[in-house]
Structure formats: structure tokens, C-alpha cells
PDB file of C-alpha atoms in Angstrom:
ATOM      1  CA  MET A   1       0.000   0.000   0.000  1.00 95.00           C
ATOM      2  CA  ARG A   2       1.141   3.530  -0.800  1.00 98.00           C
ATOM      3  CA  ILE A   3      -0.045   6.017   1.826  1.00 98.00           C
ATOM      4  CA  GLY A   4       0.054   9.789   1.502  1.00 98.00           C
ATOM      5  CA  LEU A   5       0.815  11.573   4.774  1.00 98.00           C
ATOM      6  CA  PHE A   6      -0.284  15.216   5.007  1.00 98.00           C
ATOM      7  CA  THR A   7       0.214  17.417   8.046  1.00 98.00           C
ATOM      8  CA  ASP A   8       0.188  21.061   9.083  1.00 98.00           C
ATOM      9  CA  ILE A   9      -1.916  22.270   6.165  1.00 98.00           C
ATOM     10  CA  HIS A  10      -2.847  25.372   8.154  1.00 98.00           C
ATOM     11  CA  GLY A  11      -5.618  26.654   5.939  1.00 98.00           C
ATOM     12  CA  ASN A  12      -3.402  26.818   2.848  1.00 98.00           C
ATOM     13  CA  ARG A  13      -5.629  25.799  -0.061  1.00 98.00           C
ATOM     14  CA  GLU A  14      -3.035  26.218  -2.801  1.00 98.00           C
ATOM     15  CA  ALA A  15      -0.488  24.059  -0.957  1.00 98.00           C
ATOM     16  CA  LEU A  16      -2.988  21.298  -0.177  1.00 98.00           C
ATOM     17  CA  ASP A  17      -4.383  21.171  -3.700  1.00 98.00           C
ATOM     18  CA  SER A  18      -0.874  20.954  -5.142  1.00 98.00           C
ATOM     19  CA  CYS A  19       0.078  18.145  -2.755  1.00 98.00           C
ATOM     20  CA  LEU A  20      -3.102  16.175  -3.399  1.00 98.00           C
ATOM     21  CA  ASP A  21      -2.662  16.564  -7.153  1.00 98.00           C
ATOM     22  CA  HIS A  22       0.937  15.399  -6.872  1.00 98.00           C
ATOM     23  CA  ALA A  23      -0.075  12.442  -4.719  1.00 98.00           C
ATOM     24  CA  ALA A  24      -2.711  11.436  -7.257  1.00 98.00           C
ATOM     25  CA  ALA A  25      -0.153  11.682 -10.070  1.00 98.00           C
ATOM     26  CA  VAL A  26       2.412   9.424  -8.370  1.00 97.00           C
ATOM     27  CA  GLY A  27      -0.321   7.098  -7.116  1.00 97.00           C
ATOM     28  CA  ILE A  28      -1.469   6.530  -3.528  1.00 98.00           C
ATOM     29  CA  ASP A  29      -4.020   4.174  -2.016  1.00 97.00           C
ATOM     30  CA  ARG A  30      -4.824   6.021   1.207  1.00 96.00           C
ATOM     31  CA  HIS A  31      -4.749   9.542   2.630  1.00 98.00           C
ATOM     32  CA  VAL A  32      -3.706  10.168   6.225  1.00 98.00           C
ATOM     33  CA  PHE A  33      -3.966  13.688   7.662  1.00 98.00           C
ATOM     34  CA  LEU A  34      -1.826  14.214  10.758  1.00 98.00           C
ATOM     35  CA  GLY A  35      -3.500  17.327  12.115  1.00 98.00           C
ATOM     36  CA  ASP A  36      -3.466  21.116  11.991  1.00 98.00           C
ATOM     37  CA  LEU A  37      -5.825  21.384   9.069  1.00 98.00           C
ATOM     38  CA  VAL A  38      -6.480  24.999  10.066  1.00 98.00           C
ATOM     39  CA  GLY A  39      -4.806  27.960  11.736  1.00 94.00           C
ATOM     40  CA  TYR A  40      -2.612  30.681  10.158  1.00 95.00           C
ATOM     41  CA  GLY A  41      -3.929  30.304   6.589  1.00 96.00           C
ATOM     42  CA  PRO A  42      -6.818  32.019   4.773  1.00 97.00           C
ATOM     43  CA  ASP A  43      -8.907  29.011   3.620  1.00 98.00           C
ATOM     44  CA  PRO A  44      -9.860  26.963   6.704  1.00 98.00           C
ATOM     45  CA  ALA A  45     -13.410  26.182   5.533  1.00 98.00           C
ATOM     46  CA  TYR A  46     -12.188  24.874   2.183  1.00 98.00           C
ATOM     47  CA  ILE A  47      -9.574  22.673   3.863  1.00 98.00           C
ATOM     48  CA  VAL A  48     -12.089  21.177   6.284  1.00 98.00           C
ATOM     49  CA  ASP A  49     -14.523  20.464   3.443  1.00 98.00           C
ATOM     50  CA  ARG A  50     -11.837  18.941   1.210  1.00 98.00           C
ATOM     51  CA  VAL A  51     -10.369  16.699   3.898  1.00 98.00           C
ATOM     52  CA  ARG A  52     -13.752  15.754   5.312  1.00 97.00           C
ATOM     53  CA  GLY A  53     -14.807  14.650   1.846  1.00 96.00           C
ATOM     54  CA  LEU A  54     -11.863  12.257   1.666  1.00 97.00           C
ATOM     55  CA  VAL A  55     -12.961  10.457   4.832  1.00 96.00           C
ATOM     56  CA  GLY A  56     -15.571   8.707   2.713  1.00 92.00           C
ATOM     57  CA  THR A  57     -12.770   7.185   0.623  1.00 93.00           C
ATOM     58  CA  GLY A  58     -11.004   5.804   3.692  1.00 96.00           C
ATOM     59  CA  ALA A  59      -8.902   8.767   4.788  1.00 98.00           C
ATOM     60  CA  ILE A  60      -7.699   8.896   8.395  1.00 98.00           C
ATOM     61  CA  VAL A  61      -7.753  12.341  10.034  1.00 98.00           C
ATOM     62  CA  ILE A  62      -5.980  13.198  13.310  1.00 98.00           C
ATOM     63  CA  ARG A  63      -6.567  16.260  15.481  1.00 98.00           C
ATOM     64  CA  GLY A  64      -3.837  18.878  15.763  1.00 98.00           C
ATOM     65  CA  ASN A  65      -3.405  21.623  18.320  1.00 96.00           C
ATOM     66  CA  HIS A  66      -4.648  24.350  15.955  1.00 96.00           C
ATOM     67  CA  ASP A  67      -7.692  22.241  15.118  1.00 97.00           C
ATOM     68  CA  ASP A  68      -8.297  22.010  18.849  1.00 95.00           C
ATOM     69  CA  TYR A  69      -7.837  25.753  19.317  1.00 95.00           C
ATOM     70  CA  ALA A  70     -10.161  26.543  16.406  1.00 95.00           C
ATOM     71  CA  VAL A  71     -12.961  24.809  18.298  1.00 94.00           C
ATOM     72  CA  LYS A  72     -12.220  26.744  21.457  1.00 88.00           C
ATOM     73  CA  PRO A  73      -9.463  29.401  21.282  1.00 82.00           C
ATOM     74  CA  LYS A  74      -6.981  29.152  24.140  1.00 79.00           C
ATOM     75  CA  ARG A  75      -4.505  31.416  25.837  1.00 74.00           C
ATOM     76  CA  GLY A  76      -0.741  30.941  25.717  1.00 73.00           C
ATOM     77  CA  MET A  77      -0.334  31.270  21.945  1.00 81.00           C
ATOM     78  CA  SER A  78       1.890  33.703  20.107  1.00 85.00           C
ATOM     79  CA  GLU A  79       0.209  36.926  19.053  1.00 87.00           C
ATOM     80  CA  MET A  80       0.114  35.956  15.377  1.00 86.00           C
ATOM     81  CA  ALA A  81      -1.241  32.489  16.138  1.00 89.00           C
ATOM     82  CA  ARG A  82      -3.880  33.947  18.458  1.00 90.00           C
ATOM     83  CA  ILE A  83      -5.113  36.476  15.884  1.00 92.00           C
ATOM     84  CA  ALA A  84      -5.226  33.801  13.194  1.00 93.00           C
ATOM     85  CA  ILE A  85      -7.003  31.197  15.322  1.00 94.00           C
ATOM     86  CA  GLU A  86      -9.625  33.670  16.544  1.00 94.00           C
ATOM     87  CA  TRP A  87     -10.253  34.638  12.902  1.00 95.00           C
ATOM     88  CA  THR A  88     -10.428  30.947  11.960  1.00 96.00           C
ATOM     89  CA  HIS A  89     -12.931  30.254  14.730  1.00 95.00           C
ATOM     90  CA  LYS A  90     -15.208  32.973  13.359  1.00 95.00           C
ATOM     91  CA  VAL A  91     -14.842  31.904   9.708  1.00 96.00           C
ATOM     92  CA  LEU A  92     -15.647  28.234  10.335  1.00 97.00           C
ATOM     93  CA  ASP A  93     -19.314  27.421  10.784  1.00 97.00           C
ATOM     94  CA  ALA A  94     -20.598  25.463  13.767  1.00 97.00           C
ATOM     95  CA  ASP A  95     -20.717  22.204  11.815  1.00 97.00           C
ATOM     96  CA  ALA A  96     -17.069  22.450  10.768  1.00 97.00           C
ATOM     97  CA  ARG A  97     -15.970  23.282  14.307  1.00 97.00           C
ATOM     98  CA  ALA A  98     -18.010  20.395  15.680  1.00 97.00           C
ATOM     99  CA  TRP A  99     -16.354  17.994  13.224  1.00 98.00           C
ATOM    100  CA  LEU A 100     -12.886  19.189  14.202  1.00 98.00           C
ATOM    101  CA  GLY A 101     -13.837  18.550  17.812  1.00 96.00           C
ATOM    102  CA  THR A 102     -14.589  14.882  17.051  1.00 97.00           C
ATOM    103  CA  LEU A 103     -11.174  14.094  15.574  1.00 98.00           C
ATOM    104  CA  PRO A 104      -9.040  11.589  17.510  1.00 98.00           C
ATOM    105  CA  PHE A 105      -5.654  12.482  18.969  1.00 98.00           C
ATOM    106  CA  SER A 106      -4.107   9.353  17.446  1.00 98.00           C
ATOM    107  CA  ALA A 107      -4.926   6.257  15.413  1.00 98.00           C
ATOM    108  CA  GLN A 108      -3.292   2.848  15.050  1.00 97.00           C
ATOM    109  CA  GLU A 109      -3.106   0.806  11.872  1.00 96.00           C
ATOM    110  CA  ASP A 110      -1.078  -2.437  11.709  1.00 95.00           C
ATOM    111  CA  ASP A 111       2.400  -1.550  13.087  1.00 96.00           C
ATOM    112  CA  ARG A 112       1.833   2.178  12.606  1.00 98.00           C
ATOM    113  CA  LEU A 113       0.736   4.978  14.913  1.00 98.00           C
ATOM    114  CA  TYR A 114      -0.517   8.266  13.489  1.00 98.00           C
ATOM    115  CA  VAL A 115      -0.421  11.290  15.795  1.00 98.00           C
ATOM    116  CA  HIS A 116      -0.010  15.026  15.383  1.00 98.00           C
ATOM    117  CA  ALA A 117       2.717  15.639  17.954  1.00 98.00           C
ATOM    118  CA  SER A 118       4.140  12.893  20.178  1.00 98.00           C
ATOM    119  CA  ALA A 119       2.811   9.494  21.192  1.00 98.00           C
ATOM    120  CA  ALA A 120       3.736  10.621  24.702  1.00 97.00           C
ATOM    121  CA  GLU A 121       0.680  12.541  25.951  1.00 96.00           C
ATOM    122  CA  PRO A 122      -0.754  13.487  22.530  1.00 97.00           C
ATOM    123  CA  PRO A 123      -3.068  16.229  23.902  1.00 95.00           C
ATOM    124  CA  GLU A 124      -0.056  18.005  25.421  1.00 95.00           C
ATOM    125  CA  TRP A 125       1.427  18.659  21.959  1.00 96.00           C
ATOM    126  CA  HIS A 126       5.070  17.821  22.687  1.00 97.00           C
ATOM    127  CA  TYR A 127       7.460  18.673  19.858  1.00 97.00           C
ATOM    128  CA  ILE A 128       9.700  15.909  18.521  1.00 97.00           C
ATOM    129  CA  ASP A 129      12.694  18.036  17.637  1.00 95.00           C
ATOM    130  CA  ASN A 130      15.486  16.173  19.407  1.00 96.00           C
ATOM    131  CA  ARG A 131      16.573  12.641  20.292  1.00 96.00           C
ATOM    132  CA  ALA A 132      15.229  12.723  23.847  1.00 96.00           C
ATOM    133  CA  ALA A 133      11.765  13.699  22.600  1.00 97.00           C
ATOM    134  CA  ALA A 134      11.887  10.902  20.008  1.00 97.00           C
ATOM    135  CA  GLU A 135      12.845   8.376  22.682  1.00 96.00           C
ATOM    136  CA  ALA A 136       9.937   9.501  24.884  1.00 96.00           C
ATOM    137  CA  CYS A 137       7.643   9.104  21.888  1.00 97.00           C
ATOM    138  CA  LEU A 138       8.894   5.572  21.177  1.00 96.00           C
ATOM    139  CA  ALA A 139       8.595   4.606  24.845  1.00 96.00           C
ATOM    140  CA  ALA A 140       4.929   5.646  24.899  1.00 97.00           C
ATOM    141  CA  THR A 141       3.762   3.107  22.306  1.00 97.00           C
ATOM    142  CA  ALA A 142       4.451  -0.446  21.210  1.00 96.00           C
ATOM    143  CA  GLN A 143       3.981   0.463  17.541  1.00 97.00           C
ATOM    144  CA  ARG A 144       7.135   0.156  15.451  1.00 97.00           C
ATOM    145  CA  LEU A 145       6.439   3.124  13.190  1.00 98.00           C
ATOM    146  CA  ILE A 146       5.208   6.499  14.402  1.00 98.00           C
ATOM    147  CA  PHE A 147       4.217   9.241  11.960  1.00 98.00           C
ATOM    148  CA  CYS A 148       3.649  12.796  13.172  1.00 98.00           C
ATOM    149  CA  GLY A 149       4.033  16.457  12.288  1.00 98.00           C
ATOM    150  CA  HIS A 150       3.817  19.569  14.484  1.00 97.00           C
ATOM    151  CA  THR A 151       7.399  20.846  14.051  1.00 97.00           C
ATOM    152  CA  HIS A 152       6.958  21.712  10.340  1.00 97.00           C
ATOM    153  CA  VAL A 153      10.473  20.328   9.736  1.00 97.00           C
ATOM    154  CA  PRO A 154      11.008  16.894   8.112  1.00 98.00           C
ATOM    155  CA  ALA A 155      13.033  14.541  10.287  1.00 98.00           C
ATOM    156  CA  LEU A 156      13.644  10.852  10.929  1.00 98.00           C
ATOM    157  CA  PHE A 157      14.604   9.219  14.212  1.00 98.00           C
ATOM    158  CA  HIS A 158      15.374   5.526  14.595  1.00 97.00           C
ATOM    159  CA  SER A 159      16.337   3.200  17.410  1.00 95.00           C
ATOM    160  CA  ILE A 160      17.404  -0.427  17.616  1.00 92.00           C
ATOM    161  CA  GLY A 161      17.445  -2.689  20.635  1.00 84.00           C
ATOM    162  CA  GLY A 162      16.582   0.054  23.087  1.00 77.00           C
ATOM    163  CA  ARG A 163      19.660   2.076  22.149  1.00 86.00           C
ATOM    164  CA  PRO A 164      19.533   5.892  22.068  1.00 89.00           C
ATOM    165  CA  ALA A 165      17.713   7.262  19.047  1.00 92.00           C
ATOM    166  CA  GLU A 166      19.623   8.449  16.001  1.00 94.00           C
ATOM    167  CA  HIS A 167      18.474  11.432  13.947  1.00 95.00           C
ATOM    168  CA  PHE A 168      18.870  12.612  10.375  1.00 92.00           C
ATOM    169  CA  ARG A 169      17.206  14.925   7.877  1.00 94.00           C
ATOM    170  CA  PRO A 170      15.807  13.109   4.833  1.00 94.00           C
ATOM    171  CA  LEU A 171      16.573  14.433   1.350  1.00 94.00           C
ATOM    172  CA  ALA A 172      13.640  15.704  -0.701  1.00 95.00           C
ATOM    173  CA  ASN A 173      11.954  13.120  -2.922  1.00 97.00           C
ATOM    174  CA  LYS A 174      14.402  10.361  -1.907  1.00 97.00           C
ATOM    175  CA  PRO A 175      12.918   7.182  -0.338  1.00 97.00           C
ATOM    176  CA  VAL A 176      14.462   6.109   2.962  1.00 97.00           C
ATOM    177  CA  PRO A 177      14.272   2.395   3.834  1.00 97.00           C
ATOM    178  CA  LEU A 178      12.445   1.851   7.124  1.00 97.00           C
ATOM    179  CA  LEU A 179      14.640  -1.078   8.159  1.00 95.00           C
ATOM    180  CA  PRO A 180      12.476  -3.645   9.968  1.00 94.00           C
ATOM    181  CA  ALA A 181      14.982  -4.273  12.778  1.00 93.00           C
ATOM    182  CA  ARG A 182      14.567  -0.664  13.938  1.00 96.00           C
ATOM    183  CA  ARG A 183      11.760   1.451  15.341  1.00 97.00           C
ATOM    184  CA  TRP A 184      11.127   4.758  13.618  1.00 98.00           C
ATOM    185  CA  VAL A 185       9.650   8.173  14.287  1.00 98.00           C
ATOM    186  CA  THR A 186       8.950  10.060  11.068  1.00 98.00           C
ATOM    187  CA  VAL A 187       8.239  13.766  11.430  1.00 98.00           C
ATOM    188  CA  VAL A 188       6.545  14.740   8.173  1.00 98.00           C
ATOM    189  CA  GLY A 189       7.193  18.257   6.929  1.00 95.00           C
ATOM    190  CA  ALA A 190       4.377  20.773   6.595  1.00 98.00           C
ATOM    191  CA  VAL A 191       2.019  21.028   3.642  1.00 98.00           C
ATOM    192  CA  GLY A 192       0.953  24.585   4.302  1.00 97.00           C
ATOM    193  CA  GLN A 193       3.706  26.221   6.301  1.00 96.00           C
ATOM    194  CA  PRO A 194       7.196  24.676   5.884  1.00 97.00           C
ATOM    195  CA  ARG A 195       9.822  25.910   8.333  1.00 96.00           C
ATOM    196  CA  ASP A 196      12.977  24.259   6.996  1.00 95.00           C
ATOM    197  CA  ARG A 197      13.943  27.209   4.741  1.00 94.00           C
ATOM    198  CA  ASN A 198      12.323  25.459   1.772  1.00 96.00           C
ATOM    199  CA  PRO A 199       9.040  27.181   0.849  1.00 97.00           C
ATOM    200  CA  ASN A 200       7.795  24.229  -1.229  1.00 98.00           C
ATOM    201  CA  ALA A 201       4.941  22.247   0.303  1.00 98.00           C
ATOM    202  CA  CYS A 202       5.867  18.883   1.801  1.00 98.00           C
ATOM    203  CA  TRP A 203       3.986  15.590   2.104  1.00 98.00           C
ATOM    204  CA  GLY A 204       5.126  12.080   2.993  1.00 98.00           C
ATOM    205  CA  LEU A 205       4.899   9.030   0.729  1.00 98.00           C
ATOM    206  CA  LEU A 206       4.866   5.810   2.751  1.00 98.00           C
ATOM    207  CA  ASP A 207       5.219   2.559   0.816  1.00 98.00           C
ATOM    208  CA  THR A 208       4.356  -0.363   3.087  1.00 97.00           C
ATOM    209  CA  ASP A 209       5.445  -2.935   0.495  1.00 96.00           C
ATOM    210  CA  GLU A 210       8.816  -1.313  -0.158  1.00 96.00           C
ATOM    211  CA  LYS A 211       9.034  -0.346   3.538  1.00 97.00           C
ATOM    212  CA  SER A 212      10.158   3.182   2.735  1.00 98.00           C
ATOM    213  CA  ILE A 213       9.243   6.800   3.382  1.00 98.00           C
ATOM    214  CA  ALA A 214       9.936   9.782   1.114  1.00 98.00           C
ATOM    215  CA  MET A 215       9.428  13.480   1.785  1.00 98.00           C
ATOM    216  CA  MET A 216       7.911  14.862  -1.403  1.00 98.00           C
ATOM    217  CA  ARG A 217       8.374  18.580  -2.119  1.00 98.00           C
ATOM    218  CA  VAL A 218       5.861  20.382  -4.297  1.00 98.00           C
ATOM    219  CA  PRO A 219       5.842  24.013  -5.479  1.00 98.00           C
ATOM    220  CA  TYR A 220       2.550  25.884  -5.263  1.00 98.00           C
ATOM    221  CA  GLU A 221       1.088  29.325  -5.921  1.00 97.00           C
ATOM    222  CA  ILE A 222       2.417  31.069  -2.837  1.00 97.00           C
ATOM    223  CA  ASP A 223       1.585  34.526  -4.202  1.00 96.00           C
ATOM    224  CA  GLU A 224      -2.106  33.588  -4.376  1.00 97.00           C
ATOM    225  CA  THR A 225      -2.027  32.442  -0.743  1.00 97.00           C
ATOM    226  CA  LEU A 226      -0.319  35.701   0.215  1.00 96.00           C
ATOM    227  CA  ARG A 227      -3.003  37.678  -1.609  1.00 96.00           C
ATOM    228  CA  LYS A 228      -5.702  35.931   0.404  1.00 97.00           C
ATOM    229  CA  ILE A 229      -3.825  36.484   3.681  1.00 96.00           C
ATOM    230  CA  ASN A 230      -3.691  40.201   2.957  1.00 95.00           C
ATOM    231  CA  ALA A 231      -7.326  40.310   1.825  1.00 96.00           C
ATOM    232  CA  ALA A 232      -8.398  38.676   5.087  1.00 95.00           C
ATOM    233  CA  ASP A 233      -6.375  41.264   7.036  1.00 94.00           C
ATOM    234  CA  LEU A 234      -4.378  38.510   8.722  1.00 94.00           C
ATOM    235  CA  PRO A 235      -0.877  39.400  10.018  1.00 92.00           C
ATOM    236  CA  GLU A 236       1.483  40.206   7.141  1.00 90.00           C
ATOM    237  CA  TRP A 237       4.225  38.118   8.763  1.00 90.00           C
ATOM    238  CA  LEU A 238       2.219  34.958   8.018  1.00 92.00           C
ATOM    239  CA  GLY A 239       2.766  35.576   4.327  1.00 91.00           C
ATOM    240  CA  ILE A 240       6.409  36.573   4.693  1.00 91.00           C
ATOM    241  CA  ARG A 241       7.294  33.327   6.451  1.00 92.00           C
ATOM    242  CA  LEU A 242       5.607  31.309   3.682  1.00 95.00           C
ATOM    243  CA  LYS A 243       7.862  32.966   1.102  1.00 91.00           C
ATOM    244  CA  GLU A 244      10.937  32.283   3.213  1.00 91.00           C
ATOM    245  CA  GLY A 245       9.988  28.819   4.427  1.00 89.00           C
ATOM    246  CA  ARG A 246      10.390  29.620   8.104  1.00 86.00           C
TER     247      ARG A 246
END
């Protein structure tokens, strides 16, 4: 099976459409959305409708922290995130917010765990951005393969025989063998707001037959997304960081 992994879309219609088109072109059998459908970007209603429509074809959808906040805005966010999430809450209708509120924090399938942040306390939204965090994630589940997002930066961590986790950055569009003797944490890069200095959208291609994962990079119409951000009177910095990939 070839599974498309999509995370941190953040209301970016142009990025999601480009990634879904690319996934269809290379061929996938299943969509998995790892959370943060909304927040920051100008098209939250479209994203919810598009992803929700794919559930009928077998898509798995996980809740992210911004999805959670869009249902009920919370304190403790950055100023830009707060402005964007309050705007998102108002733009989404009650039905869309209710659906976001039903999404699970994680899902298991065969030897795989799908989660937005870490398998360790998923509702606490721990970032997996170092080896210690990856080890805590691995210790929290018996699943061999964990797929998550949240950091917006593609990364792979692996461990064998209880040894300390190793970390590396995968190259774009290059499959990495998920060696069966090891346990893996794959942090999929962001569809709608990459932060690895590469502005191209990112989605993950998991091949369960080949036992490999590839981080696929896709250009999209960033200028159109920026136009919508400005038209919605969202913070200008949200558009600047899209252009710079940070």
C-alpha cells in the first residue's frame, strides 16, 4: 500500500491542492492527515470540506493543536497564532468546528501509529525536535512506526534494541528504507507552512510494500495564498514566512 501523509496544512488551499494533485499523479491508495488542518492560513473552511470529503474514501484524520484551538481558542499562543485562530474560529461554521472537535488524537493501523505531535501525551502537543523527545515518543507506544508532524520540519529518528535514538534529515523526494529491525519516528514536513527554509509544500509518501518513506516537495502558488492572507487582514508576517519557508 502507498499512503500519503499530510500534516500542518494550516488553511493553505493552494499548498494542499498541489500536494493532493501530486499524490494522485504518483499514485497513492490512502490519505492520512496528521493534524493542523487549520490555523494561520486564509482558507480553513475549504480545507475542512476537502479533507472531510476524503474520509468517505477511507482517509484517516488526526486532530492537531490548531484544530483544537479553532474549536475553542486558548490562551498561551503567540500573538500571530492567536489572531489567526480567533479569525479561523469565526470563519468556520458550527458544523465544521463540531467535526474538528470529534477528531481523535491518534490512530493505530497495523504496526503504525498516526499522531499530530508525540505518542507521549498526545493532547499536550510535545514537539519531537530532538533525540530525547523521540525516545519519549517511542517509549509511549508499542507500535514500530510512528508518523507525526507539528514541528513543520522533516526529520527521521530511529532506534534499535533500546539504544539511544539516532536522527537525520531526509533528502527531498528520496525514499528512505524503514529497516524492519529498527523502530522509527517520522516527522513529516508541513504542507501549508514549511519551516525548513524550503518554501515548497511537503507531504510524505509511505510505501508499506517497499518499507520506505519519502518526503515529497511540491511548489505551489504562494503569491495567491499571500493575496488571500492580505485580503483577510491577517498578520502580514504569516505571508512573509511562507515565502521564506520559516
